[in-house]
GROMACS .gro file of C-alpha atoms in nm:
model
  305
    1MET     CA    1  -4.289  22.901   8.347
    2LYS     CA    2  -4.478  22.741   8.156
    3VAL     CA    3  -4.392  22.393   7.970
    4LEU     CA    4  -4.466  22.204   7.734
    5ILE     CA    5  -4.467  21.805   7.723
    6THR     CA    6  -4.513  21.612   7.422
    7GLY     CA    7  -4.611  21.231   7.431
    8GLY     CA    8  -4.739  21.383   7.802
    9SER     CA    9  -4.937  21.094   7.868
   10GLY     CA   10  -4.697  20.831   7.823
   11PHE     CA   11  -4.543  20.580   8.074
   12ILE     CA   12  -4.235  20.843   8.119
   13GLY     CA   13  -4.437  21.212   8.046
   14SER     CA   14  -4.714  21.076   8.347
   15HIS     CA   15  -4.404  21.107   8.559
   16ILE     CA   16  -4.220  21.339   8.467
   17VAL     CA   17  -4.642  21.585   8.504
   18GLU     CA   18  -4.647  21.444   8.841
   19GLN     CA   19  -4.379  21.615   8.912
   20LEU     CA   20  -4.384  21.893   8.718
   21LYS     CA   21  -4.719  21.953   8.917
   22ARG     CA   22  -4.575  21.924   9.285
   23GLU     CA   23  -4.344  22.176   9.200
   24ASN     CA   24  -4.640  22.420   9.062
   25TYR     CA   25  -4.552  22.471   8.703
   26ASP     CA   26  -4.726  22.547   8.438
   27LEU     CA   27  -4.769  22.244   8.217
   28ILE     CA   28  -4.940  22.158   7.855
   29ILE     CA   29  -5.021  21.844   7.791
   30VAL     CA   30  -4.991  21.726   7.337
   31ASP     CA   31  -5.101  21.381   7.289
   32ARG     CA   32  -5.188  21.160   7.060
   33ASN     CA   33  -5.399  20.917   7.322
   34LYS     CA   34  -5.723  21.129   7.303
   35SER     CA   35  -5.855  20.870   7.612
   36LYS     CA   36  -5.584  21.086   7.875
   37GLN     CA   37  -5.746  21.411   7.816
   38THR     CA   38  -6.064  21.407   8.058
   39TYR     CA   39  -5.865  21.292   8.336
   40PHE     CA   40  -5.599  21.573   8.286
   41GLU     CA   41  -5.840  21.826   8.235
   42GLN     CA   42  -6.022  21.773   8.525
   43GLN     CA   43  -5.678  21.806   8.675
   44GLN     CA   44  -5.621  22.165   8.514
   45ILE     CA   45  -5.389  22.099   8.221
   46PRO     CA   46  -5.496  22.196   7.932
   47TYR     CA   47  -5.413  21.868   7.731
   48TYR     CA   48  -5.465  21.886   7.269
   49ALA     CA   49  -5.497  21.568   7.135
   50TYR     CA   50  -5.228  21.570   6.908
   51ASP     CA   51  -5.001  21.426   6.688
   52ILE     CA   52  -4.685  21.616   6.655
   53HIS     CA   53  -4.710  21.597   6.282
   54ASP     CA   54  -5.097  21.721   6.287
   55LYS     CA   55  -5.137  22.020   6.156
   56ASN     CA   56  -5.347  22.196   6.386
   57LEU     CA   57  -5.009  22.198   6.664
   58GLU     CA   58  -4.858  22.497   6.572
   59TYR     CA   59  -5.287  22.628   6.746
   60VAL     CA   60  -5.070  22.539   7.083
   61PHE     CA   61  -4.793  22.721   7.018
   62LYS     CA   62  -4.996  23.041   6.983
   63GLN     CA   63  -5.278  22.918   7.250
   64GLU     CA   64  -5.033  22.887   7.552
   65LYS     CA   65  -4.695  23.070   7.472
   66PRO     CA   66  -4.521  22.808   7.656
   67ASP     CA   67  -4.153  22.888   7.764
   68ALA     CA   68  -3.979  22.518   7.760
   69ILE     CA   69  -4.085  22.206   7.552
   70ILE     CA   70  -3.972  21.895   7.692
   71HIS     CA   71  -4.035  21.675   7.396
   72LEU     CA   72  -4.053  21.301   7.500
   73ALA     CA   73  -4.330  21.165   7.219
   74ALA     CA   74  -4.130  20.922   6.997
   75GLN     CA   75  -4.157  20.551   6.789
   76ILE     CA   76  -3.966  20.351   7.056
   77SER     CA   77  -3.927  20.039   6.928
   78VAL     CA   78  -3.542  19.911   6.786
   79PRO     CA   79  -3.746  19.594   6.618
   80LEU     CA   80  -4.049  19.799   6.466
   81SER     CA   81  -3.752  20.059   6.384
   82MET     CA   82  -3.606  19.746   6.127
   83LYS     CA   83  -3.942  19.727   5.965
   84ASP     CA   84  -4.053  20.034   5.873
   85PRO     CA   85  -3.719  20.267   5.878
   86VAL     CA   86  -3.917  20.602   5.677
   87LEU     CA   87  -4.226  20.526   6.036
   88ASP     CA   88  -3.906  20.584   6.271
   89MET     CA   89  -3.750  20.861   6.102
   90LYS     CA   90  -4.079  21.031   6.017
   91VAL     CA   91  -4.155  21.042   6.425
   92ASN     CA   92  -3.840  21.057   6.563
   93GLY     CA   93  -3.712  21.269   6.288
   94TYR     CA   94  -3.974  21.483   6.124
   95GLY     CA   95  -4.150  21.496   6.428
   96THR     CA   96  -3.845  21.719   6.632
   97ILE     CA   97  -3.786  21.918   6.358
   98LYS     CA   98  -4.067  22.060   6.340
   99LEU     CA   99  -4.098  22.112   6.699
  100LEU     CA  100  -3.809  22.303   6.671
  101LYS     CA  101  -3.980  22.527   6.433
  102LEU     CA  102  -4.197  22.568   6.542
  103ALA     CA  103  -4.010  22.666   6.906
  104THR     CA  104  -3.786  22.907   6.710
  105LYS     CA  105  -4.099  23.046   6.574
  106TYR     CA  106  -4.309  23.099   6.920
  107HIS     CA  107  -3.958  23.189   7.142
  108VAL     CA  108  -3.972  22.944   7.380
  109LYS     CA  109  -3.662  22.958   7.562
  110LYS     CA  110  -3.554  22.572   7.674
  111PHE     CA  111  -3.590  22.296   7.430
  112ILE     CA  112  -3.537  21.913   7.620
  113PHE     CA  113  -3.500  21.612   7.429
  114ALA     CA  114  -3.525  21.283   7.531
  115SER     CA  115  -3.308  21.045   7.384
  116SER     CA  116  -3.103  20.694   7.418
  117ALA     CA  117  -2.847  20.540   7.466
  118ALA     CA  118  -2.920  20.403   7.108
  119VAL     CA  119  -2.720  20.653   6.922
  120TYR     CA  120  -2.380  20.508   7.054
  121GLY     CA  121  -2.439  20.174   6.873
  122THR     CA  122  -2.217  19.867   6.992
  123PRO     CA  123  -1.994  20.038   7.260
  124ASN     CA  124  -1.615  20.117   7.190
  125TYR     CA  125  -1.566  20.128   7.645
  126ILE     CA  126  -1.798  20.092   7.893
  127PRO     CA  127  -1.923  20.216   8.090
  128MET     CA  128  -2.038  20.511   7.779
  129ASP     CA  129  -1.948  20.913   7.849
  130GLU     CA  130  -2.134  21.215   7.639
  131THR     CA  131  -1.781  21.191   7.437
  132HIS     CA  132  -1.832  20.840   7.328
  133PRO     CA  133  -1.843  20.802   6.929
  134VAL     CA  134  -2.234  20.807   6.831
  135ALA     CA  135  -2.295  20.496   6.601
  136PRO     CA  136  -2.594  20.400   6.623
  137ILE     CA  137  -2.730  20.007   6.477
  138SER     CA  138  -3.076  20.024   6.468
  139PHE     CA  139  -3.279  20.256   6.233
  140TYR     CA  140  -3.390  20.411   6.599
  141GLY     CA  141  -3.078  20.486   6.681
  142LEU     CA  142  -3.032  20.656   6.408
  143SER     CA  143  -3.328  20.873   6.455
  144LYS     CA  144  -3.264  20.960   6.717
  145ALA     CA  145  -2.919  21.025   6.641
  146VAL     CA  146  -3.063  21.275   6.371
  147GLY     CA  147  -3.300  21.387   6.587
  148GLU     CA  148  -2.995  21.539   6.811
  149GLN     CA  149  -2.769  21.646   6.582
  150TYR     CA  150  -3.066  21.894   6.419
  151ILE     CA  151  -3.106  22.067   6.793
  152GLN     CA  152  -2.802  22.129   6.762
  153MET     CA  153  -2.761  22.309   6.502
  154PHE     CA  154  -3.108  22.497   6.537
  155GLN     CA  155  -2.930  22.577   6.881
  156ASN     CA  156  -2.660  22.765   6.726
  157ILE     CA  157  -2.894  22.953   6.464
  158HIS     CA  158  -3.143  23.005   6.633
  159ASP     CA  159  -2.967  23.048   6.986
  160ILE     CA  160  -3.214  22.846   7.157
  161ASP     CA  161  -3.082  22.653   7.557
  162CYS     CA  162  -3.167  22.258   7.397
  163CYS     CA  163  -3.038  21.979   7.656
  164ILE     CA  164  -3.000  21.634   7.493
  165LEU     CA  165  -3.104  21.353   7.826
  166ARG     CA  166  -2.984  21.025   7.699
  167PHE     CA  167  -3.171  20.813   7.875
  168ALA     CA  168  -3.039  20.423   7.995
  169ASN     CA  169  -3.298  20.171   7.947
  170VAL     CA  170  -3.578  20.330   8.185
  171TYR     CA  171  -3.849  20.069   8.415
  172GLY     CA  172  -4.177  20.155   8.639
  173PRO     CA  173  -4.502  20.168   8.703
  174GLY     CA  174  -4.712  20.240   8.394
  175GLN     CA  175  -4.457  20.101   8.174
  176SER     CA  176  -4.632  19.920   7.891
  177VAL     CA  177  -4.608  19.553   7.900
  178LYS     CA  178  -4.664  19.502   7.523
  179GLY     CA  179  -4.350  19.515   7.268
  180GLU     CA  180  -3.975  19.463   7.384
  181ALA     CA  181  -3.895  19.775   7.543
  182GLY     CA  182  -4.056  19.734   7.895
  183VAL     CA  183  -3.847  19.393   7.921
  184ILE     CA  184  -3.879  19.403   8.380
  185ALA     CA  185  -4.283  19.532   8.300
  186ILE     CA  186  -4.274  19.258   8.048
  187PHE     CA  187  -4.117  19.020   8.262
  188ASN     CA  188  -4.290  19.127   8.588
  189HIS     CA  189  -4.616  19.072   8.351
  190LEU     CA  190  -4.538  18.728   8.300
  191MET     CA  191  -4.405  18.542   8.629
  192LYS     CA  192  -4.700  18.722   8.834
  193GLN     CA  193  -4.919  18.481   8.552
  194LYS     CA  194  -4.640  18.207   8.590
  195LEU     CA  195  -4.598  18.250   8.192
  196PRO     CA  196  -4.287  18.112   8.001
  197LEU     CA  197  -4.045  18.463   7.988
  198THR     CA  198  -3.872  18.457   7.676
  199ILE     CA  199  -3.486  18.608   7.607
  200TYR     CA  200  -3.352  18.689   7.266
  201GLY     CA  201  -2.996  18.624   7.323
  202ASP     CA  202  -2.806  18.419   7.565
  203GLY     CA  203  -2.949  18.625   7.848
  204GLU     CA  204  -2.575  18.786   7.911
  205GLN     CA  205  -2.640  19.080   7.699
  206THR     CA  206  -2.591  19.344   8.019
  207ARG     CA  207  -2.789  19.739   8.040
  208ASP     CA  208  -2.853  19.996   8.218
  209PHE     CA  209  -3.116  20.029   8.448
  210ILE     CA  210  -3.292  20.359   8.614
  211TYR     CA  211  -3.602  20.370   8.732
  212VAL     CA  212  -3.892  20.640   8.593
  213LYS     CA  213  -3.902  20.815   8.868
  214ASP     CA  214  -3.460  20.974   8.872
  215ILE     CA  215  -3.555  21.019   8.471
  216ALA     CA  216  -3.817  21.218   8.587
  217SER     CA  217  -3.603  21.409   8.851
  218ALA     CA  218  -3.336  21.544   8.528
  219CYS     CA  219  -3.582  21.597   8.338
  220VAL     CA  220  -3.700  21.886   8.643
  221ALA     CA  221  -3.363  21.861   8.727
  222SER     CA  222  -3.244  21.977   8.322
  223LEU     CA  223  -3.549  22.295   8.318
  224GLN     CA  224  -3.312  22.542   8.546
  225LEU     CA  225  -2.999  22.467   8.403
  226THR     CA  226  -2.878  22.703   8.130
  227GLY     CA  227  -2.681  22.644   7.822
  228SER     CA  228  -2.705  22.341   7.557
  229HIS     CA  229  -2.557  22.038   7.692
  230THR     CA  230  -2.572  21.691   7.647
  231ILE     CA  231  -2.598  21.462   7.924
  232ASN     CA  232  -2.637  21.104   8.012
  233ILE     CA  233  -2.934  21.056   8.319
  234SER     CA  234  -2.830  20.673   8.336
  235SER     CA  235  -2.772  20.461   8.696
  236ASP     CA  236  -2.389  20.414   8.561
  237THR     CA  237  -2.468  20.021   8.672
  238ALA     CA  238  -2.514  19.676   8.431
  239CYS     CA  239  -2.668  19.406   8.470
  240SER     CA  240  -2.790  19.146   8.279
  241LEU     CA  241  -3.124  18.935   8.222
  242ASN     CA  242  -3.023  18.636   8.386
  243GLU     CA  243  -2.895  18.838   8.631
  244LEU     CA  244  -3.285  19.013   8.642
  245ILE     CA  245  -3.450  18.677   8.645
  246GLN     CA  246  -3.299  18.633   8.980
  247HIS     CA  247  -3.345  18.976   9.111
  248PHE     CA  248  -3.773  18.884   9.038
  249ILE     CA  249  -3.753  18.548   9.173
  250HIS     CA  250  -3.543  18.630   9.543
  251LEU     CA  251  -3.755  18.942   9.624
  252PHE     CA  252  -4.101  18.806   9.505
  253ASN     CA  253  -4.067  18.465   9.523
  254TYR     CA  254  -4.135  18.353   9.163
  255SER     CA  255  -4.057  18.048   8.960
  256ALA     CA  256  -3.895  18.107   8.581
  257VAL     CA  257  -3.955  17.944   8.280
  258THR     CA  258  -3.765  18.104   8.014
  259LYS     CA  259  -3.716  18.000   7.643
  260TYR     CA  260  -3.409  18.171   7.427
  261LEU     CA  261  -3.490  18.221   7.151
  262PRO     CA  262  -3.161  18.368   6.839
  263ALA     CA  263  -3.096  18.794   6.951
  264ASN     CA  264  -3.273  19.065   6.754
  265LEU     CA  265  -3.124  19.239   6.497
  266GLY     CA  266  -3.003  19.615   6.586
  267ASP     CA  267  -2.989  19.495   6.999
  268ILE     CA  268  -2.671  19.573   7.152
  269GLU     CA  269  -2.532  19.271   7.397
  270HIS     CA  270  -2.401  19.559   7.712
  271SER     CA  271  -2.479  19.905   7.780
  272ARG     CA  272  -2.340  20.122   8.047
  273MET     CA  273  -2.350  20.485   8.069
  274THR     CA  274  -2.168  20.691   8.308
  275ASN     CA  275  -2.381  20.943   8.528
  276ASN     CA  276  -2.089  21.196   8.614
  277ARG     CA  277  -2.250  21.483   8.360
  278ALA     CA  278  -2.564  21.452   8.541
  279ARG     CA  279  -2.417  21.461   8.900
  280THR     CA  280  -2.267  21.740   8.821
  281LEU     CA  281  -2.435  21.955   8.584
  282LEU     CA  282  -2.764  21.879   8.703
  283ASN     CA  283  -2.697  21.773   9.061
  284TRP     CA  284  -2.878  21.497   9.063
  285GLN     CA  285  -2.799  21.149   9.076
  286PRO     CA  286  -3.062  20.833   9.055
  287LYS     CA  287  -3.227  20.806   9.379
  288TYR     CA  288  -3.363  20.369   9.373
  289SER     CA  289  -3.159  20.090   9.360
  290MET     CA  290  -3.310  19.815   9.127
  291LYS     CA  291  -3.431  19.608   9.470
  292LEU     CA  292  -3.619  19.971   9.566
  293GLY     CA  293  -3.725  19.999   9.228
  294LEU     CA  294  -3.847  19.649   9.157
  295SER     CA  295  -4.042  19.660   9.476
  296GLU     CA  296  -4.193  20.013   9.422
  297MET     CA  297  -4.320  19.824   9.052
  298TYR     CA  298  -4.440  19.540   9.198
  299ARG     CA  299  -4.617  19.650   9.436
  300TYR     CA  300  -4.804  19.887   9.231
  301SER     CA  301  -4.884  19.666   8.915
  302THR     CA  302  -5.015  19.469   9.235
  303LEU     CA  303  -5.254  19.756   9.401
  304THR     CA  304  -5.397  19.826   8.922
  305ASN     CA  305  -5.448  19.463   8.892
   0.00000   0.00000   0.00000
């Protein structure tokens, strides 16, 4: 099977590429990050340094004829989406539509979409399953929900297998310390430097943190799933930011000075998702506990610094 990965040199994408390569899939990467092109081409992985809005994107489909797409390329910042909803929708909404059009034109058999827990908005109940109402409270969550709706319509009209994977809060090696999306990576970086932490809110807000290699294994498993499905990919656990800080202190003997500021607009106070459907349909379950995941990420950050 030949798999095209958008955003394949990014944080999540690089882990998916690594696993797919181990399992001998044929790979193609589309990513606007030109600095990674030589690295992947040295591994004999075709790399197209295109934005998903690039007019040359259709050339990739003509040239490579992928069997499946894993669509990861996205605008991922909630605060940025609130400041610039036009940019957010352009990337997450229109970018997804453009890929769907090319996928159907060139007879791609499988379309896997990286969605988010943000589509649920403020939970009506916890943990949330896939039947929970979709009611986002940020433009980021809204653009992901719109992407899901276009996918569902394309699959009905064009009979393409589509798998919507709603990711919980992903963390792990290679995650950026810039922006708000990688809170675990940010905390790790600041505590190593003995710098103060900033929490927006009281720190009691909870998240369903899942290790990036568990995300990668779920994406790979979904390539073999027939039919169209919407599936939560989560740890089905909840951890508050204050508890997260205590994990770091106990595991790595860090010290922490914490500043608390008002919560960001569009932030959800509590989030946790079930993963029963993923366990059943994908024969998948998370292998990394918080302790194991943090320890592996810490070792990686030590080696790369």
